[in-house]
Structures are given as structure tokens and as C-alpha cells.
């Protein structure tokens, strides 16, 4: 094959492979080249910044790679002896000015754009008092605990009002390790660190948004996910009122069992921790409180800061598992 033809064939082959490799990644959407579809104004601005910065990097990447490949081919040694020296060039003032000024302009453009967008990312928009909800997000090994303004609690599933500003206080507990609250559709990652309240917010249409712990926090980190369930305001109000009422106790208890205990325990066989079916501790109010508050051996103090009501709720649900064949 003449060398010119061979060169063309190789170039086409290399380009096709690169395109084939890039296409599935691009089409993958979430987890591909682009971040998740934003469903909150702050998440939207984060995506705009991503795309703005990404456009520069893409153009620079193409210029550098095309130049690199072109020069590698054009200035290859060929038949010249290995000791042959290339022409020695000193100084190129115009070129040096250009390659200094252009990056400065690019950085200035990126900086201006990001600082312009930043207040809309960090600060929640001014909202009417009725349009304000503050939900505390607590990271625990290995579950998310949400506290609502009326004192209601839910585990691994936050219920939030739609089309309204929802403020989140992301916190960690002294006895626990660090976690990171991340709902990709609703904004960036916020660390749950003991001793610090990290504030964020969202304003989203109705829907379910997947949440993840984005900080390796121990053996069941992979199971530390959740959902933000955004519903019309009336439905949200009903939910937190119901959860606070006596009839909500059992629901809370079930969530605690599923979201906290079952991350490491099963009833009928050993999992991360021992099997719990038939264990009298599941109906022993004082015994289980001691265990939840202090942990034991490998088990972290998962209920370190639980209220008496939370422990009552768990017992109300788990006592059924003590009887043989229960559950
Ligand atoms: Cu919590 Cu990973």
C-alpha cells in the first residue's frame, strides 16, 4: 500500500475509534459527559457553568490534539539520520504575546461567568414566609434522617413541597463519620460534618429525585441512598402532620427498621451483623435504647441522638419480630 493511502486509512481508523468511544459516553447522559438534568434553579446554574467551562476545554482539547497529531506526522524523522538537529529558533515575541493573552482572556471570561452565577447558586431566592420550608438533613452510618419544622421525622425519604423554596441544613453528628448529601438533579454535594451546618436549598417541580451519600463512610456506604419526594404543598403538609400524629408512629418505626437496622441486619440470617428474628431485644425498650445510643462492637451508635419517640416507634414496629415465625 502506498504510504499516502496507508496514512489516510490509519487516520480514518483512529478517528472512527475515537468517535465510537465518545458516542456511548455522550449518549449515556447522567454519568456521561453531561451532569444530570437540573430540576432546581441552583442546579440549573451549576450546569450552565459546567457547559461554559466545558466548551473552552473542548475547543482547547481539539486544537491541542489536532496540532499534536499533525506535527507528529508532518515532522516525523522519516529517512533523516537519528543525530540530525532540527532548526534552532530563539524568541517569537508575537507568538509569546498571543499565547499569554489568550489564556488570560479565557480565565477572565470563566471567572466572570462563574462569579456572576454564584449568588444564584448559593443564596436561596427571597421567598414569602409561607413559601419557606427548612428541613434538616442528618447523615448517619448508614442512613439519612430528615427533621421537619413541626418535629416530624422521616428516614431515607424526604418529602418536600413543590415549586417552593426548600432550605436544607445539612449536618453531621459528633459520634459519626462524615457523609455527603448529594441530589444531582437538585444541586451540588454538601458535606454532613460534625459541628458545622452546611446550608443549601432547592425549588423543584413534583417528582422523585435520587439522593446519594457521596463520601465513602464505611461498609454500607453503597446502600446510603435515598429519595427526595417532591409533592404539592397540601400533600406535604398532610404528610408531616400525619407523621407527627400517633398513627404516624408505626410508619416511622417501619422506616427506621428498613432504613437503619436492615442496612446491616436480616431477620433470618447473618448479614453484616447477626440475624435478628426472634431476638428479645426487639421488644426490650431499655435494652434497645442502650444499644442504639452506644453501639456495640462493630455496630455504630446509630441512634445516638434519637428522641424517646423515635425509639418507641422502632419498638412499636419491631416487637412483632420477637414471636417465632413473625415478620
Ligand atoms: Cu454516608 Cu457514604
XYZ file of C-alpha atoms and ligand atoms in Angstrom:
329
model
C 0.000 0.000 0.000
C 1.464 3.441 -0.935
C 2.305 5.437 2.197
C -0.210 8.234 1.453
C -3.080 5.741 1.255
C -1.896 3.917 4.352
C -1.740 7.219 6.223
C -5.320 8.098 5.218
C -6.604 4.667 6.211
C -4.872 4.895 9.605
C -6.224 8.392 10.196
C -9.796 7.335 9.351
C -9.464 4.266 11.569
C -8.157 6.288 14.519
C -10.867 8.941 14.134
C -13.621 6.319 13.885
C -12.403 4.579 17.027
C -12.304 7.875 18.916
C -15.835 8.748 17.777
C -17.132 5.265 18.638
C -15.634 5.567 22.095
C -17.097 9.028 22.671
C -20.633 8.443 21.394
C -21.875 5.960 24.028
C -20.393 8.106 26.789
C -22.133 11.189 25.434
C -25.425 9.351 24.981
C -25.218 7.926 28.491
C -26.420 11.320 29.765
C -26.202 11.045 33.546
C -22.755 9.793 34.355
C -21.636 10.507 30.774
C -20.211 13.829 29.601
C -23.084 15.901 30.982
C -24.409 16.255 34.522
C -27.944 15.163 35.406
C -30.920 17.156 34.104
C -31.307 20.084 36.540
C -34.667 20.479 38.331
C -33.846 23.425 40.577
C -32.645 26.950 39.675
C -29.313 26.484 41.503
C -28.693 23.107 39.832
C -29.501 24.780 36.509
C -26.834 27.442 37.111
C -24.287 24.802 38.080
C -24.962 23.077 34.761
C -24.592 26.351 32.850
C -21.195 26.884 34.472
C -20.243 23.307 33.618
C -21.169 23.778 29.969
C -19.466 27.192 29.746
C -16.191 25.866 31.153
C -16.600 22.620 29.202
C -16.885 24.491 25.877
C -13.459 26.108 26.390
C -11.862 22.836 27.438
C -13.366 21.057 24.442
C -12.077 23.664 21.954
C -8.615 23.732 23.576
C -8.530 19.928 23.633
C -9.311 19.783 19.910
C -6.727 22.451 18.990
C -4.005 20.757 21.042
C -4.754 17.224 19.865
C -5.123 18.128 16.185
C -1.861 20.126 16.311
C -0.128 17.301 18.170
C -1.163 14.620 15.702
C -0.462 16.853 12.685
C 3.047 17.694 13.912
C 3.817 14.119 14.890
C 3.053 13.082 11.316
C 4.448 16.117 9.497
C 7.771 16.337 11.369
C 8.434 12.631 11.868
C 12.050 11.594 11.379
C 11.455 9.589 8.187
C 14.761 8.856 6.465
C 16.788 11.549 8.254
C 19.602 10.259 10.456
C 18.798 9.985 14.168
C 21.537 12.519 15.022
C 20.186 15.236 12.667
C 19.468 18.500 14.522
C 16.312 20.462 13.768
C 16.483 24.243 13.103
C 17.237 26.205 16.313
C 14.739 29.065 16.828
C 15.070 31.698 19.545
C 12.250 34.057 20.509
C 8.950 34.750 18.792
C 7.581 37.830 20.531
C 4.257 37.965 18.705
C 3.548 34.286 19.354
C 4.516 34.613 23.021
C 2.167 37.570 23.493
C -0.654 35.659 21.817
C -0.229 32.541 23.973
C -0.161 34.666 27.101
C -3.042 36.984 26.307
C -5.482 34.307 25.101
C -5.343 32.182 28.301
C -5.701 35.356 30.396
C -8.832 36.285 28.445
C -10.223 32.760 28.776
C -9.646 32.690 32.550
C -11.182 36.161 32.895
C -14.269 35.042 30.947
C -14.674 31.880 33.049
C -14.110 33.802 36.302
C -16.633 36.491 35.358
C -19.253 33.952 34.330
C -18.870 31.832 37.472
C -18.908 34.786 39.880
C -21.959 36.149 38.062
C -23.776 32.834 38.527
C -22.551 32.111 42.057
C -25.053 34.129 44.135
C -27.923 32.346 42.347
C -26.336 29.020 43.267
C -25.571 29.618 46.935
C -28.330 32.018 48.048
C -31.938 30.909 48.078
C -34.229 33.393 46.316
C -36.199 35.697 48.571
C -39.491 33.967 49.239
C -42.690 34.749 51.105
C -42.838 33.372 54.664
C -45.400 30.770 53.628
C -43.080 29.745 50.830
C -40.275 28.752 53.203
C -39.580 25.297 54.481
C -36.499 24.343 56.427
C -35.622 20.662 56.566
C -32.651 19.362 58.479
C -30.661 16.625 56.732
C -28.623 14.425 59.094
C -26.018 11.987 57.835
C -25.665 8.797 59.882
C -23.969 5.444 59.282
C -25.805 4.394 57.047
C -28.970 6.406 56.618
C -30.323 9.907 56.060
C -32.596 11.368 58.724
C -34.846 14.323 57.911
C -36.335 16.626 60.543
C -39.260 18.827 59.525
C -40.282 22.196 61.050
C -43.081 20.607 63.115
C -40.734 17.983 64.581
C -41.796 15.191 62.245
C -39.065 12.776 61.162
C -38.510 10.570 58.156
C -35.691 8.256 57.127
C -34.103 7.941 53.669
C -37.111 9.596 52.034
C -37.546 13.343 52.255
C -40.981 14.695 51.442
C -40.863 18.304 50.247
C -43.306 20.876 48.853
C -43.204 21.541 45.110
C -42.462 24.876 43.414
C -41.400 26.440 46.707
C -38.055 27.256 48.231
C -36.945 24.422 50.496
C -33.946 25.230 52.685
C -31.777 22.321 53.743
C -29.469 22.311 56.771
C -27.001 19.504 56.188
C -25.457 18.332 59.454
C -23.277 15.566 60.846
C -23.235 14.086 64.347
C -20.313 14.091 66.771
C -20.187 10.317 67.158
C -20.414 9.709 63.416
C -18.135 9.950 60.391
C -18.510 12.443 57.522
C -21.121 11.949 54.828
C -22.034 13.968 51.761
C -25.610 14.818 50.783
C -25.983 14.771 47.023
C -29.147 15.057 44.956
C -27.677 15.511 41.455
C -30.942 16.852 39.953
C -31.243 19.499 42.670
C -27.699 20.830 43.023
C -24.212 20.106 44.256
C -22.781 17.976 47.048
C -22.931 19.181 50.640
C -20.856 17.555 53.348
C -22.518 16.387 56.548
C -19.752 17.207 59.013
C -19.978 17.197 62.812
C -20.029 20.728 64.237
C -20.955 22.518 61.033
C -24.262 23.355 59.367
C -23.979 23.411 55.577
C -26.857 25.313 54.051
C -28.342 24.688 50.652
C -31.755 24.871 49.026
C -33.855 23.781 46.089
C -37.083 24.662 44.352
C -38.362 21.796 42.262
C -41.416 20.575 40.375
C -43.198 17.448 41.692
C -41.187 14.287 41.197
C -38.817 11.826 42.801
C -35.161 12.818 42.862
C -32.482 10.319 43.729
C -30.172 11.194 46.620
C -26.793 9.643 47.364
C -24.127 9.698 50.009
C -21.094 10.908 48.069
C -18.467 10.299 50.755
C -17.070 6.843 51.459
C -18.328 6.418 55.015
C -17.985 2.752 55.854
C -19.006 -0.763 54.948
C -22.574 0.105 53.824
C -21.794 3.415 52.105
C -23.139 1.941 48.858
C -26.571 1.485 50.455
C -26.699 5.040 51.768
C -29.057 6.440 49.219
C -32.477 7.979 49.415
C -35.071 9.935 47.552
C -36.446 13.457 47.646
C -40.168 13.072 47.057
C -41.477 16.475 45.892
C -45.260 16.822 46.116
C -47.834 19.646 46.126
C -47.770 21.750 49.287
C -51.055 20.345 50.653
C -49.739 16.795 50.352
C -46.532 17.782 52.127
C -48.491 19.423 54.965
C -50.616 16.300 55.329
C -47.522 14.101 55.394
C -45.722 15.945 58.182
C -48.926 16.260 60.239
C -49.659 12.545 59.824
C -46.093 11.610 60.707
C -46.361 13.650 63.899
C -49.686 12.076 64.941
C -49.998 8.766 66.873
C -50.957 6.978 63.651
C -47.653 8.045 62.112
C -45.593 6.253 64.758
C -45.773 2.871 63.070
C -44.769 4.366 59.716
C -41.739 5.951 61.345
C -40.923 2.666 63.055
C -41.052 0.803 59.744
C -38.774 3.382 58.109
C -36.327 3.093 60.996
C -36.295 -0.697 60.694
C -35.852 -0.636 56.913
C -33.551 2.366 56.671
C -31.394 1.846 59.758
C -31.495 -1.771 61.043
C -31.899 -3.542 57.712
C -28.832 -1.848 56.243
C -26.846 -4.388 58.261
C -29.290 -6.958 59.689
C -31.724 -9.549 58.391
C -34.274 -11.474 60.395
C -33.387 -14.977 59.261
C -29.675 -14.980 58.502
C -26.427 -13.307 59.345
C -25.701 -10.348 57.058
C -23.228 -7.624 58.111
C -24.490 -8.130 61.646
C -26.223 -11.095 63.317
C -29.732 -12.294 62.394
C -32.371 -10.543 64.484
C -35.510 -12.705 64.072
C -36.782 -13.862 67.467
C -34.262 -11.671 69.351
C -35.990 -10.463 72.522
C -34.094 -7.171 72.248
C -36.561 -6.131 69.528
C -39.252 -5.775 72.209
C -36.979 -4.592 75.030
C -37.336 -0.815 75.231
C -34.396 -0.222 77.597
C -32.114 -2.798 76.018
C -32.572 -1.448 72.520
C -32.151 2.151 73.667
C -28.779 1.300 75.238
C -27.709 -0.447 72.035
C -28.888 2.360 69.718
C -27.302 5.107 71.786
C -23.949 3.426 72.406
C -23.458 0.907 69.630
C -21.715 -2.363 70.368
C -18.554 -3.849 68.872
C -18.711 -3.225 65.112
C -22.148 -1.603 65.332
C -22.103 2.207 65.346
C -24.305 4.209 67.736
C -26.978 4.581 65.069
C -29.500 6.141 67.454
C -27.099 8.378 69.376
C -29.363 11.435 69.138
C -32.762 9.767 68.736
C -35.680 11.102 70.710
C -37.650 8.834 73.048
C -40.420 8.923 70.469
C -38.112 7.551 67.788
C -37.126 4.625 69.997
C -40.798 3.977 70.901
C -41.629 3.987 67.199
C -38.955 1.394 66.446
C -40.113 -0.899 69.259
C -43.746 -0.498 68.183
C -42.722 -1.898 64.807
C -40.062 -4.475 65.736
C -41.794 -6.225 68.625
C -43.648 -8.314 66.026
C -40.352 -9.967 65.063
C -39.792 -11.430 68.513
C -42.553 -14.014 68.218
C -41.454 -17.154 66.441
C -42.322 -17.028 62.750
C -43.070 -13.304 62.980
C -42.360 -10.984 60.112
Cu -22.554 8.062 54.156
Cu -21.282 7.273 52.374
